[in-house]
Amino acid sequence: MAATSARCSTAAVTVGYKRAAIRLAAPRAVATHPATRRLTTSSASTLASQLRSHAIPRSSVAFAFSPKSTRAMASVTNGTPQRAWPRDLTPGTIEILKATAPVVKQHGTEITGTMYPLMFGEFPEVKNLFNMSHHRQRPADAAVADGVPPPGVSPQAKTLANAVFAFAANCDQLGNLGEAVARMVHKHVSLDVRAEHYPIVGNCLLRAIKIVLKDAATPEIMAAWAEGYWFLADLLIDAENKTRAELEGLPGGWSGFRQLRVAEKVRESDVVTSFYLESAEPGRPLIGFRPGQYLSLKFPRLAGADYDVVRNYSVSSAPGDLAKYRISVKREPGVPPATPAGAVSSYLHDRVSAGDKLLVGPPCGHFFLPSAAPTRPLVFLAGGVGITPLLSMVEHLAATGGAGGRPVLFVQYARDPTAIAFRDRLAALAAKNSFLTHRVVYESAGTGDAATTYGARFDLAGLNAWLPEKSRDCEYYFCGPPAFMAAVNRALATGWTVPLAQRHYEYFGPTQDIEP
C-alpha cells in the first residue's frame, strides 16, 4: 500500500506540472515587453536596492482568500480591481517573469530575508509550519563553504530564493524543475501546510519584492509576479490535497498529526539514539512507507517557544514492519554562541522515555528507493547520521531478497568509532547477504582492517577501490552534513561525470544548491 500511495502522490505532481507546461503559450522575446523595459534597462545603482527597515502598506498588495475554492484574489497598487488569476499563465506574464528572473536572483536573499521577518511579525501563527532553526542567519564572519548559505543568510531564505528564481526562469517549462515540485509537495504535507496559508505567504513575498526593488518593481511587474505566484500555488494546493486524501484513505491513515507511543528507546552510539514508535490506538495500524521517507514530529511550545516546534526524521527501519517506525536521532550539541544545542534532539535524548506519546505526521518524502529492480549496481554513501534513510533502503533490500542480482556497496563515513551508528547492524547484514559489501571510513587515527579505513574522509580514490564490478556506472545514493553532500556530489559529477539522473540525495533541512 505504501508503494502505491507514494507513486500516486508523485504522479499527481508530475501530471500537474506537465499539464501546465503543455498548456502554456510560448513566450515572445522578453526584452521587448513594455513592462520590463524599465527594469531591464535600469542602472545598476537602481537595482542594487538596500533593505528598508519598514514595510510598505499592506493595502498596496492586498489579498482576500476565497473559501469557495483554492483561488486567491489580489489587488496590486493604484487601486487595481480585485480579480482571480487565470488557470494558465498569460504570454505577457511569462515574458515579465522570465525577464525579471535575473534581477530576482541577484536580490533573492534580500527579498526572502525581508519576507520572513515581515511574515512572522504580522502572522506569528505560521511559525508552526517552519523549522525555525533554519531561519537562523549564518554569522557575518562565517567562512564561505559549499552546501551552506553565504554569511549573513539563513538556510530557509536561501532555499526560497532559489525556488523563486527557478520558477520564474522555468515558468514556461515547469518540467525543468525536476523533482523540486514533488519535494515541495511532500514537505508541505509533512508540515500540514494548508490552502489557507498561501495568501499569507503570497502577500508577504510580493510586499518584500516591492520593498527591495522599490520603483523598479512597477505595477505591471508586481501584477505578473502575483499571477505567477497563484499559478504555482494552485498546482501545489491541488497536489497537496490529493496527497493528503491518499494518506487519509489508507487503513489507519491520517494527515496532520496523530499520537504515537514510544515503544522502545535504544542507544546506538554516543550521539545517536533510536526511538521505536507504535500506534497509541488499539486496532488502528500504522501506514506503510517507502524506504527513505521521513516522519514529522511536532512539539507544542517546546522549551518556552511561542510556536509549535516541528522536525523531520527519516525512518531508519525497513518498510515491512508496520507495527513500528524507527527514527534515529543525533543529539545536536550546537556551537555556542551562534548555534545553540538542538532543542528537539536534546528533548528526545534527555526527556522522552518508553511509554511517552509524541505527535507524528504520516510518512512523506520524495527520496526513496524505487520499486523496480535496479539495472546498475547500487552505491550508498552515508555521512554521520545521514545513514538513516540509506539504512532503511538497505534493510529493505535485505528483507526482500536483494537488488535484483546487482551488487550493493555501503560506505559509512564518521568522525570516530564513538560517533558511528549501526556499524554492527550493517556488518551483520553484509555477512548474511552476499550482494552487500560494507566499508567504514573514520576521520580519526587508528589501526584499520579489511573493512575499515582510519585517518581519511570521502575521496574518489578510496571509493574507486571498492566499487562493485569495478565500474563507475552505478546508482549513487548519499546523505549527510552539507559539506559532505557537496563534496560527494561535486566529485561524482566532475571527477567521474556521473549523470544527474544517477545521483540521488536527501538534504536534511532546507534544500541548498549543491550542483557544481
Short mmCIF file of C-alpha atoms in Angstrom, two decimals:
data_model
loop_
_atom_site.label_atom_id
_atom_site.label_comp_id
_atom_site.label_asym_id
_atom_site.label_seq_id
_atom_site.Cartn_x
_atom_site.Cartn_y
_atom_site.Cartn_z
CA MET A 1 0.00 0.00 0.00
CA ALA A 2 2.82 2.40 0.81
CA ALA A 3 4.45 1.97 -2.58
CA THR A 4 1.15 2.63 -4.35
CA SER A 5 0.48 5.70 -2.25
CA ALA A 6 3.90 7.18 -2.88
CA ARG A 7 3.70 6.52 -6.59
CA CYS A 8 0.26 8.10 -6.80
CA SER A 9 1.39 11.18 -4.90
CA THR A 10 4.39 11.75 -7.15
CA ALA A 11 2.39 11.03 -10.29
CA ALA A 12 -0.19 13.64 -9.32
CA VAL A 13 2.52 16.28 -9.11
CA THR A 14 4.12 15.17 -12.37
CA VAL A 15 0.84 15.23 -14.26
CA GLY A 16 0.03 18.62 -12.80
CA TYR A 17 3.15 20.41 -13.88
CA LYS A 18 3.49 18.58 -17.18
CA ARG A 19 -0.08 19.57 -17.99
CA ALA A 20 0.70 23.15 -17.09
CA ALA A 21 3.85 23.18 -19.21
CA ILE A 22 1.96 21.80 -22.21
CA ARG A 23 -0.82 24.35 -21.90
CA LEU A 24 1.44 27.37 -21.60
CA ALA A 25 1.87 29.51 -24.67
CA ALA A 26 5.38 30.10 -25.93
CA PRO A 27 6.74 33.49 -24.79
CA ARG A 28 7.77 36.22 -27.13
CA ALA A 29 11.16 37.93 -26.85
CA VAL A 30 11.25 39.03 -23.25
CA ALA A 31 13.22 42.24 -23.70
CA THR A 32 10.51 43.80 -25.88
CA HIS A 33 7.70 43.75 -23.33
CA PRO A 34 6.89 47.34 -22.25
CA ALA A 35 6.55 46.44 -18.60
CA THR A 36 10.08 45.04 -18.49
CA ARG A 37 11.91 47.81 -20.32
CA ARG A 38 12.28 49.93 -17.20
CA LEU A 39 13.69 47.03 -15.23
CA THR A 40 15.96 45.57 -17.90
CA THR A 41 17.46 48.99 -18.77
CA SER A 42 17.72 50.36 -15.24
CA SER A 43 21.12 51.35 -13.96
CA ALA A 44 22.98 49.06 -11.59
CA SER A 45 22.52 51.60 -8.81
CA THR A 46 18.74 51.43 -9.15
CA LEU A 47 18.72 47.65 -8.97
CA ALA A 48 21.21 47.47 -6.10
CA SER A 49 18.48 48.42 -3.64
CA GLN A 50 19.25 48.25 0.04
CA LEU A 51 16.87 46.66 2.52
CA ARG A 52 14.47 49.12 4.05
CA SER A 53 13.60 48.94 7.72
CA HIS A 54 9.88 49.49 7.22
CA ALA A 55 7.23 47.61 5.23
CA ILE A 56 5.08 49.14 2.52
CA PRO A 57 1.43 49.43 3.46
CA ARG A 58 -0.40 46.12 3.40
CA SER A 59 -3.11 47.68 1.22
CA SER A 60 -0.69 48.12 -1.69
CA VAL A 61 -0.57 44.36 -2.26
CA ALA A 62 -3.71 43.04 -0.61
CA PHE A 63 -5.08 39.52 -0.68
CA ALA A 64 -8.53 38.16 0.06
CA PHE A 65 -8.85 34.38 0.26
CA SER A 66 -11.98 32.82 -1.21
CA PRO A 67 -13.23 29.90 0.92
CA LYS A 68 -15.13 28.51 -2.06
CA SER A 69 -12.01 27.40 -3.91
CA THR A 70 -8.24 27.34 -3.74
CA ARG A 71 -8.20 30.67 -5.57
CA ALA A 72 -6.95 33.87 -4.09
CA MET A 73 -7.77 37.28 -5.39
CA ALA A 74 -5.23 40.07 -5.44
CA SER A 75 -5.12 43.79 -5.87
CA VAL A 76 -1.77 45.30 -6.82
CA THR A 77 -1.21 49.06 -6.29
CA ASN A 78 -3.10 52.02 -7.72
CA GLY A 79 -6.49 50.60 -6.83
CA THR A 80 -6.48 47.89 -9.50
CA PRO A 81 -9.75 45.93 -9.18
CA GLN A 82 -9.50 42.56 -7.50
CA ARG A 83 -9.64 39.54 -9.80
CA ALA A 84 -8.95 35.81 -9.68
CA TRP A 85 -5.89 34.85 -11.67
CA PRO A 86 -6.43 32.67 -14.73
CA ARG A 87 -5.62 28.97 -14.52
CA ASP A 88 -2.86 29.34 -17.13
CA LEU A 89 -0.17 31.99 -17.22
CA THR A 90 -0.67 34.55 -19.95
CA PRO A 91 2.10 35.09 -22.52
CA GLY A 92 2.69 38.60 -21.18
CA THR A 93 3.16 37.32 -17.65
CA ILE A 94 5.61 34.69 -18.86
CA GLU A 95 7.64 37.39 -20.60
CA ILE A 96 7.80 39.53 -17.48
CA LEU A 97 8.68 36.65 -15.15
CA LYS A 98 11.50 35.44 -17.37
CA ALA A 99 12.82 38.96 -17.95
CA THR A 100 12.86 39.79 -14.24
CA ALA A 101 14.22 36.39 -13.11
CA PRO A 102 17.91 37.51 -13.23
CA VAL A 103 17.13 40.55 -11.09
CA VAL A 104 15.20 38.47 -8.59
CA LYS A 105 18.11 36.04 -8.50
CA GLN A 106 20.54 38.88 -7.80
CA HIS A 107 18.41 40.16 -4.93
CA GLY A 108 16.88 36.83 -3.96
CA THR A 109 18.12 36.53 -0.39
CA GLU A 110 17.41 40.23 0.23
CA ILE A 111 13.82 39.59 -0.81
CA THR A 112 13.32 36.40 1.18
CA GLY A 113 15.32 37.80 4.10
CA THR A 114 12.82 40.67 4.15
CA MET A 115 9.79 38.47 3.65
CA TYR A 116 10.24 36.09 6.56
CA PRO A 117 10.58 38.70 9.36
CA LEU A 118 7.63 40.55 7.83
CA MET A 119 5.52 37.40 7.79
CA PHE A 120 6.49 36.13 11.24
CA GLY A 121 5.90 39.58 12.73
CA GLU A 122 2.41 40.01 11.29
CA PHE A 123 1.32 36.37 11.16
CA PRO A 124 3.12 34.63 14.05
CA GLU A 125 0.83 31.60 13.73
CA VAL A 126 2.71 30.46 10.60
CA LYS A 127 5.82 29.80 12.69
CA ASN A 128 4.13 26.49 13.46
CA LEU A 129 4.76 25.47 9.84
CA PHE A 130 8.51 26.04 9.85
CA ASN A 131 11.62 24.67 11.45
CA MET A 132 12.59 28.00 12.96
CA SER A 133 16.21 26.90 13.45
CA HIS A 134 16.52 27.09 9.66
CA HIS A 135 15.83 30.83 9.87
CA ARG A 136 18.94 31.43 11.93
CA GLN A 137 21.36 33.51 9.87
CA ARG A 138 24.92 32.33 9.48
CA PRO A 139 27.33 34.63 11.33
CA ALA A 140 28.61 37.51 9.24
CA ASP A 141 32.19 36.36 9.80
CA ALA A 142 31.48 32.71 8.92
CA ALA A 143 33.61 31.13 6.24
CA VAL A 144 32.16 30.62 2.79
CA ALA A 145 31.54 26.89 2.32
CA ASP A 146 29.87 24.56 -0.16
CA GLY A 147 26.39 23.33 0.60
CA VAL A 148 25.52 26.13 3.05
CA PRO A 149 24.20 29.70 2.61
CA PRO A 150 26.63 32.61 2.50
CA PRO A 151 27.41 34.51 5.71
CA GLY A 152 24.53 36.62 6.98
CA VAL A 153 21.88 34.50 5.22
CA SER A 154 19.65 31.81 6.71
CA PRO A 155 19.24 28.39 5.06
CA GLN A 156 15.50 28.89 4.59
CA ALA A 157 15.95 32.32 3.00
CA LYS A 158 18.46 30.86 0.54
CA THR A 159 16.20 27.92 -0.26
CA LEU A 160 13.18 30.08 -1.02
CA ALA A 161 15.29 32.49 -3.08
CA ASN A 162 16.50 29.60 -5.22
CA ALA A 163 12.94 28.29 -5.61
CA VAL A 164 11.53 31.68 -6.63
CA PHE A 165 14.22 32.17 -9.26
CA ALA A 166 13.84 28.61 -10.58
CA PHE A 167 10.11 29.08 -11.04
CA ALA A 168 10.48 32.42 -12.83
CA ALA A 169 13.24 31.13 -15.13
CA ASN A 170 11.23 28.00 -16.00
CA CYS A 171 7.67 29.28 -15.85
CA ASP A 172 7.09 28.25 -19.47
CA GLN A 173 8.65 24.79 -18.95
CA LEU A 174 7.89 23.68 -15.42
CA GLY A 175 9.08 20.17 -16.24
CA ASN A 176 12.61 21.58 -16.00
CA LEU A 177 12.16 21.85 -12.24
CA GLY A 178 12.51 18.08 -12.00
CA GLU A 179 11.81 16.71 -8.53
CA ALA A 180 11.57 20.15 -6.91
CA VAL A 181 7.78 20.24 -7.18
CA ALA A 182 7.36 16.75 -5.69
CA ARG A 183 9.80 17.62 -2.90
CA MET A 184 7.84 20.77 -2.09
CA VAL A 185 4.50 18.94 -2.04
CA HIS A 186 5.77 16.25 0.34
CA LYS A 187 7.38 18.82 2.60
CA HIS A 188 4.20 20.89 2.79
CA VAL A 189 2.07 17.83 3.56
CA SER A 190 4.52 16.75 6.26
CA LEU A 191 4.28 20.16 7.93
CA ASP A 192 0.49 20.33 7.47
CA VAL A 193 0.59 23.38 5.21
CA ARG A 194 -2.97 24.08 4.02
CA ALA A 195 -4.60 26.21 1.33
CA GLU A 196 -5.39 28.99 3.80
CA HIS A 197 -1.69 29.57 4.40
CA TYR A 198 -0.89 30.50 0.80
CA PRO A 199 -2.45 34.01 0.89
CA ILE A 200 -0.22 34.87 3.85
CA VAL A 201 2.95 33.77 2.09
CA GLY A 202 1.94 35.41 -1.19
CA ASN A 203 1.08 38.69 0.49
CA CYS A 204 4.42 38.90 2.27
CA LEU A 205 6.51 37.70 -0.69
CA LEU A 206 5.08 40.33 -3.03
CA ARG A 207 5.48 43.07 -0.47
CA ALA A 208 9.10 42.03 0.05
CA ILE A 209 9.76 42.20 -3.69
CA LYS A 210 8.43 45.74 -3.73
CA ILE A 211 10.41 46.75 -0.63
CA VAL A 212 13.70 45.52 -2.08
CA LEU A 213 13.31 46.53 -5.73
CA LYS A 214 11.48 49.78 -4.94
CA ASP A 215 10.41 51.73 -8.04
CA ALA A 216 11.93 49.16 -10.38
CA ALA A 217 9.07 46.86 -9.40
CA THR A 218 6.38 48.56 -11.50
CA PRO A 219 2.66 47.80 -11.14
CA GLU A 220 2.86 45.63 -14.28
CA ILE A 221 5.76 43.63 -12.86
CA MET A 222 4.07 43.21 -9.50
CA ALA A 223 0.86 42.05 -11.19
CA ALA A 224 2.83 39.47 -13.19
CA TRP A 225 4.54 38.13 -10.07
CA ALA A 226 1.21 37.92 -8.25
CA GLU A 227 -0.26 35.96 -11.16
CA GLY A 228 2.78 33.69 -11.25
CA TYR A 229 2.63 33.06 -7.53
CA TRP A 230 -1.00 31.97 -7.64
CA PHE A 231 -0.48 29.86 -10.70
CA LEU A 232 2.17 27.83 -8.85
CA ALA A 233 0.18 27.92 -5.60
CA ASP A 234 -2.83 26.36 -7.34
CA LEU A 235 -0.71 23.48 -8.66
CA LEU A 236 0.77 22.87 -5.22
CA ILE A 237 -2.54 23.09 -3.38
CA ASP A 238 -4.16 20.62 -5.77
CA ALA A 239 -1.29 18.15 -5.46
CA GLU A 240 -1.11 18.52 -1.67
CA ASN A 241 -4.84 17.93 -1.29
CA LYS A 242 -4.61 14.78 -3.41
CA THR A 243 -1.64 13.51 -1.40
CA ARG A 244 -3.45 14.12 1.88
CA ALA A 245 -6.54 12.34 0.59
CA GLU A 246 -4.44 9.31 -0.38
CA LEU A 247 -2.78 9.17 3.04
CA GLU A 248 -6.10 9.54 4.85
CA GLY A 249 -7.66 6.79 2.70
CA LEU A 250 -5.17 4.10 3.76
CA PRO A 251 -6.05 1.72 6.62
CA GLY A 252 -5.03 3.63 9.75
CA GLY A 253 -4.10 6.57 7.54
CA TRP A 254 -4.05 10.20 8.55
CA SER A 255 -2.88 13.68 7.63
CA GLY A 256 -1.71 16.34 10.02
CA PHE A 257 -0.53 14.78 13.28
CA ARG A 258 -1.63 11.85 15.47
CA GLN A 259 -0.28 10.46 18.72
CA LEU A 260 2.15 7.54 18.55
CA ARG A 261 3.64 5.80 21.57
CA VAL A 262 7.36 5.32 22.14
CA ALA A 263 7.62 1.53 22.39
CA GLU A 264 11.39 1.41 22.89
CA LYS A 265 14.38 3.74 23.18
CA VAL A 266 17.77 2.36 22.12
CA ARG A 267 21.21 3.98 22.31
CA GLU A 268 23.03 3.42 19.01
CA SER A 269 26.21 5.43 19.69
CA ASP A 270 27.48 8.24 21.90
CA VAL A 271 25.42 10.72 19.86
CA VAL A 272 22.61 8.72 18.19
CA THR A 273 19.54 7.21 19.86
CA SER A 274 16.71 5.31 18.18
CA PHE A 275 13.03 5.62 19.07
CA TYR A 276 10.58 2.90 18.06
CA LEU A 277 7.11 4.38 17.56
CA GLU A 278 3.89 2.35 17.63
CA SER A 279 0.19 3.13 17.38
CA ALA A 280 -1.31 4.56 20.56
CA GLU A 281 -4.82 3.48 19.50
CA PRO A 282 -5.77 -0.21 19.80
CA GLY A 283 -6.79 -1.64 16.46
CA ARG A 284 -5.55 1.33 14.43
CA PRO A 285 -2.48 0.33 12.40
CA LEU A 286 0.37 2.40 11.09
CA ILE A 287 0.58 3.01 7.35
CA GLY A 288 3.39 1.80 5.11
CA PHE A 289 6.18 3.91 3.70
CA ARG A 290 8.83 3.84 1.03
CA PRO A 291 12.42 3.15 2.16
CA GLY A 292 14.00 6.59 2.57
CA GLN A 293 10.94 8.59 3.61
CA TYR A 294 10.61 10.60 6.82
CA LEU A 295 8.20 11.45 9.63
CA SER A 296 7.43 14.88 11.12
CA LEU A 297 7.32 15.25 14.90
CA LYS A 298 5.53 18.21 16.49
CA PHE A 299 6.23 19.55 19.98
CA PRO A 300 3.75 22.24 21.11
CA ARG A 301 5.51 25.23 22.65
CA LEU A 302 8.68 23.30 23.41
CA ALA A 303 11.24 24.97 25.68
CA GLY A 304 9.18 28.13 26.04
CA ALA A 305 8.82 28.80 22.31
CA ASP A 306 5.77 30.82 21.21
CA TYR A 307 5.13 28.35 18.38
CA ASP A 308 4.92 24.61 17.82
CA VAL A 309 8.32 23.12 17.07
CA VAL A 310 8.36 20.65 14.15
CA ARG A 311 11.23 18.43 12.99
CA ASN A 312 11.57 15.81 10.24
CA TYR A 313 13.33 12.50 10.94
CA SER A 314 13.98 9.75 8.40
CA VAL A 315 12.55 6.33 9.16
CA SER A 316 15.60 4.11 9.62
CA SER A 317 13.76 0.77 9.73
CA ALA A 318 12.61 -1.41 6.84
CA PRO A 319 9.12 -0.73 5.43
CA GLY A 320 7.95 -4.29 6.01
CA ASP A 321 7.38 -3.84 9.77
CA LEU A 322 4.08 -1.97 10.05
CA ALA A 323 3.95 -2.48 13.82
CA LYS A 324 6.61 0.16 14.48
CA TYR A 325 8.51 3.02 12.90
CA ARG A 326 12.11 3.55 13.96
CA ILE A 327 13.65 7.01 13.88
CA SER A 328 17.29 7.53 14.87
CA VAL A 329 18.13 10.96 16.22
CA LYS A 330 21.53 12.58 16.61
CA ARG A 331 22.00 14.85 19.61
CA GLU A 332 22.91 18.26 18.20
CA PRO A 333 25.27 19.91 20.70
CA GLY A 334 25.38 23.25 18.91
CA VAL A 335 28.30 25.66 18.62
CA PRO A 336 27.74 28.46 21.17
CA PRO A 337 27.02 31.27 20.98
CA ALA A 338 25.95 31.35 17.32
CA THR A 339 24.30 27.93 17.23
CA PRO A 340 22.53 26.66 20.36
CA ALA A 341 22.07 22.99 21.11
CA GLY A 342 19.23 21.31 19.25
CA ALA A 343 16.04 21.83 21.25
CA VAL A 344 14.24 18.78 19.88
CA SER A 345 17.18 16.39 19.81
CA SER A 346 18.06 17.34 23.40
CA TYR A 347 14.45 16.86 24.49
CA LEU A 348 14.20 13.45 22.84
CA HIS A 349 17.51 12.24 24.26
CA ASP A 350 17.01 13.62 27.78
CA ARG A 351 13.27 13.70 28.44
CA VAL A 352 11.46 11.14 26.29
CA SER A 353 11.17 7.55 27.51
CA ALA A 354 9.35 4.36 26.54
CA GLY A 355 5.63 4.80 27.07
CA ASP A 356 5.59 8.51 26.23
CA LYS A 357 3.40 9.75 23.38
CA LEU A 358 4.51 12.01 20.55
CA LEU A 359 2.63 13.89 17.83
CA VAL A 360 3.71 12.41 14.50
CA GLY A 361 2.83 13.15 10.89
CA PRO A 362 2.42 10.49 8.17
CA PRO A 363 5.41 9.21 6.16
CA CYS A 364 6.39 11.67 3.43
CA GLY A 365 9.34 12.39 1.18
CA HIS A 366 10.41 12.22 -2.45
CA PHE A 367 13.74 10.49 -1.69
CA PHE A 368 13.14 6.76 -1.71
CA LEU A 369 14.35 3.57 -3.30
CA PRO A 370 12.39 2.77 -6.49
CA SER A 371 10.19 -0.30 -6.52
CA ALA A 372 11.67 -1.66 -9.74
CA ALA A 373 14.80 -3.79 -9.57
CA PRO A 374 17.91 -1.70 -10.30
CA THR A 375 19.67 -2.02 -13.63
CA ARG A 376 23.02 -0.89 -12.22
CA PRO A 377 24.99 -1.63 -9.05
CA LEU A 378 23.95 0.47 -6.04
CA VAL A 379 26.36 2.60 -4.01
CA PHE A 380 25.26 4.10 -0.67
CA LEU A 381 27.45 6.82 0.89
CA ALA A 382 26.45 7.84 4.43
CA GLY A 383 27.99 10.75 6.30
CA GLY A 384 27.28 10.54 10.04
CA VAL A 385 23.57 10.42 10.88
CA GLY A 386 22.87 10.68 7.15
CA ILE A 387 22.83 6.91 7.38
CA THR A 388 19.17 6.87 8.46
CA PRO A 389 17.32 6.94 5.10
CA LEU A 390 20.02 4.83 3.45
CA LEU A 391 19.84 2.18 6.17
CA SER A 392 16.10 1.85 5.55
CA MET A 393 16.85 1.20 1.89
CA VAL A 394 19.43 -1.50 2.62
CA GLU A 395 17.21 -3.08 5.28
CA HIS A 396 14.50 -3.25 2.62
CA LEU A 397 16.84 -4.86 0.08
CA ALA A 398 17.92 -7.45 2.61
CA ALA A 399 14.33 -8.21 3.59
CA THR A 400 13.11 -8.56 0.00
CA GLY A 401 15.89 -10.71 -1.43
CA GLY A 402 18.46 -8.25 -2.71
CA ALA A 403 18.82 -5.78 -5.55
CA GLY A 404 17.73 -7.92 -8.49
CA GLY A 405 21.08 -9.63 -8.71
CA ARG A 406 23.03 -6.36 -8.64
CA PRO A 407 25.83 -5.83 -6.12
CA VAL A 408 25.46 -3.17 -3.42
CA LEU A 409 28.22 -1.16 -1.69
CA PHE A 410 27.52 0.70 1.56
CA VAL A 411 30.21 3.06 2.89
CA GLN A 412 29.88 4.81 6.26
CA TYR A 413 31.90 7.96 6.95
CA ALA A 414 32.16 9.02 10.61
CA ARG A 415 34.30 11.13 12.92
CA ASP A 416 35.42 8.20 15.09
CA PRO A 417 34.16 4.86 16.45
CA THR A 418 32.23 6.54 19.29
CA ALA A 419 30.08 8.52 16.85
CA ILE A 420 29.19 5.83 14.33
CA ALA A 421 25.75 4.21 14.47
CA PHE A 422 24.58 0.88 13.08
CA ARG A 423 28.04 -0.37 12.13
CA ASP A 424 27.35 -3.76 13.69
CA ARG A 425 23.93 -3.97 12.06
CA LEU A 426 25.36 -3.31 8.60
CA ALA A 427 28.20 -5.76 9.18
CA ALA A 428 25.62 -8.42 10.12
CA LEU A 429 23.57 -7.67 7.01
CA ALA A 430 26.69 -7.95 4.84
CA ALA A 431 27.62 -11.27 6.46
CA LYS A 432 24.18 -12.71 5.67
CA ASN A 433 23.73 -11.23 2.18
CA SER A 434 26.37 -11.85 -0.45
CA PHE A 435 25.16 -8.95 -2.60
CA LEU A 436 26.17 -6.40 0.09
CA THR A 437 29.65 -5.05 0.82
CA HIS A 438 30.12 -2.79 3.85
CA ARG A 439 33.02 -0.40 4.43
CA VAL A 440 33.76 2.19 7.15
CA VAL A 441 35.93 5.33 6.96
CA TYR A 442 36.93 7.25 10.12
CA GLU A 443 38.48 10.70 10.24
CA SER A 444 40.31 9.82 13.46
CA ALA A 445 43.58 7.92 13.58
CA GLY A 446 43.63 4.22 14.34
CA THR A 447 44.50 0.79 13.09
CA GLY A 448 42.25 -0.45 10.33
CA ASP A 449 41.25 -3.81 8.93
CA ALA A 450 39.92 -5.01 5.59
CA ALA A 451 36.60 -3.23 6.13
CA THR A 452 37.85 -0.11 7.94
CA THR A 453 39.96 2.88 6.98
CA TYR A 454 41.25 5.40 9.53
CA GLY A 455 42.56 8.93 9.06
CA ALA A 456 40.57 9.62 5.91
CA ARG A 457 37.49 11.31 4.52
CA PHE A 458 35.45 10.80 1.39
CA ASP A 459 37.53 10.74 -1.76
CA LEU A 460 37.14 9.15 -5.17
CA ALA A 461 40.36 7.17 -4.94
CA GLY A 462 39.18 5.32 -1.85
CA LEU A 463 35.72 4.77 -3.28
CA ASN A 464 37.12 3.56 -6.59
CA ALA A 465 38.89 0.67 -4.88
CA TRP A 466 35.57 -0.65 -3.51
CA LEU A 467 33.24 -0.12 -6.46
CA PRO A 468 31.07 -3.10 -7.37
CA GLU A 469 32.16 -4.81 -10.58
CA LYS A 470 34.94 -2.19 -10.78
CA SER A 471 32.55 0.03 -12.68
CA ARG A 472 31.65 3.65 -12.04
CA ASP A 473 28.35 3.18 -13.86
CA CYS A 474 26.30 2.86 -10.67
CA GLU A 475 23.29 4.41 -8.96
CA TYR A 476 24.66 6.59 -6.14
CA TYR A 477 22.61 7.40 -3.04
CA PHE A 478 24.19 9.74 -0.50
CA CYS A 479 23.17 11.69 2.58
CA GLY A 480 24.97 13.55 5.35
CA PRO A 481 26.09 17.01 6.51
CA PRO A 482 26.04 19.83 3.92
CA ALA A 483 29.81 19.85 3.31
CA PHE A 484 29.82 16.07 2.85
CA MET A 485 26.91 16.26 0.41
CA ALA A 486 28.54 18.99 -1.63
CA ALA A 487 31.89 17.17 -1.75
CA VAL A 488 30.34 13.88 -2.84
CA ASN A 489 28.12 15.46 -5.45
CA ARG A 490 30.90 17.58 -6.94
CA ALA A 491 33.31 14.66 -7.06
CA LEU A 492 30.83 12.34 -8.75
CA ALA A 493 29.68 15.00 -11.21
CA THR A 494 33.01 16.50 -12.19
CA GLY A 495 35.51 13.78 -11.31
CA TRP A 496 33.62 10.82 -12.74
CA THR A 497 31.00 12.65 -14.84
CA VAL A 498 28.20 10.65 -13.23
CA PRO A 499 24.91 11.88 -14.76
CA LEU A 500 22.50 13.77 -12.54
CA ALA A 501 19.92 11.00 -13.03
CA GLN A 502 22.28 8.57 -11.27
CA ARG A 503 23.00 10.87 -8.31
CA HIS A 504 20.29 10.65 -5.64
CA TYR A 505 20.47 12.56 -2.37
CA GLU A 506 18.45 13.73 0.59
CA TYR A 507 19.13 17.10 2.15
CA PHE A 508 18.49 17.33 5.89
CA GLY A 509 16.90 20.75 6.30
CA PRO A 510 16.16 23.32 3.59
CA THR A 511 17.45 22.14 0.22
CA GLN A 512 20.55 24.02 -0.89
CA ASP A 513 22.05 24.13 -4.37
CA ILE A 514 24.98 21.71 -4.38
CA GLU A 515 25.19 21.18 -8.12
CA PRO A 516 28.70 22.02 -9.41
#
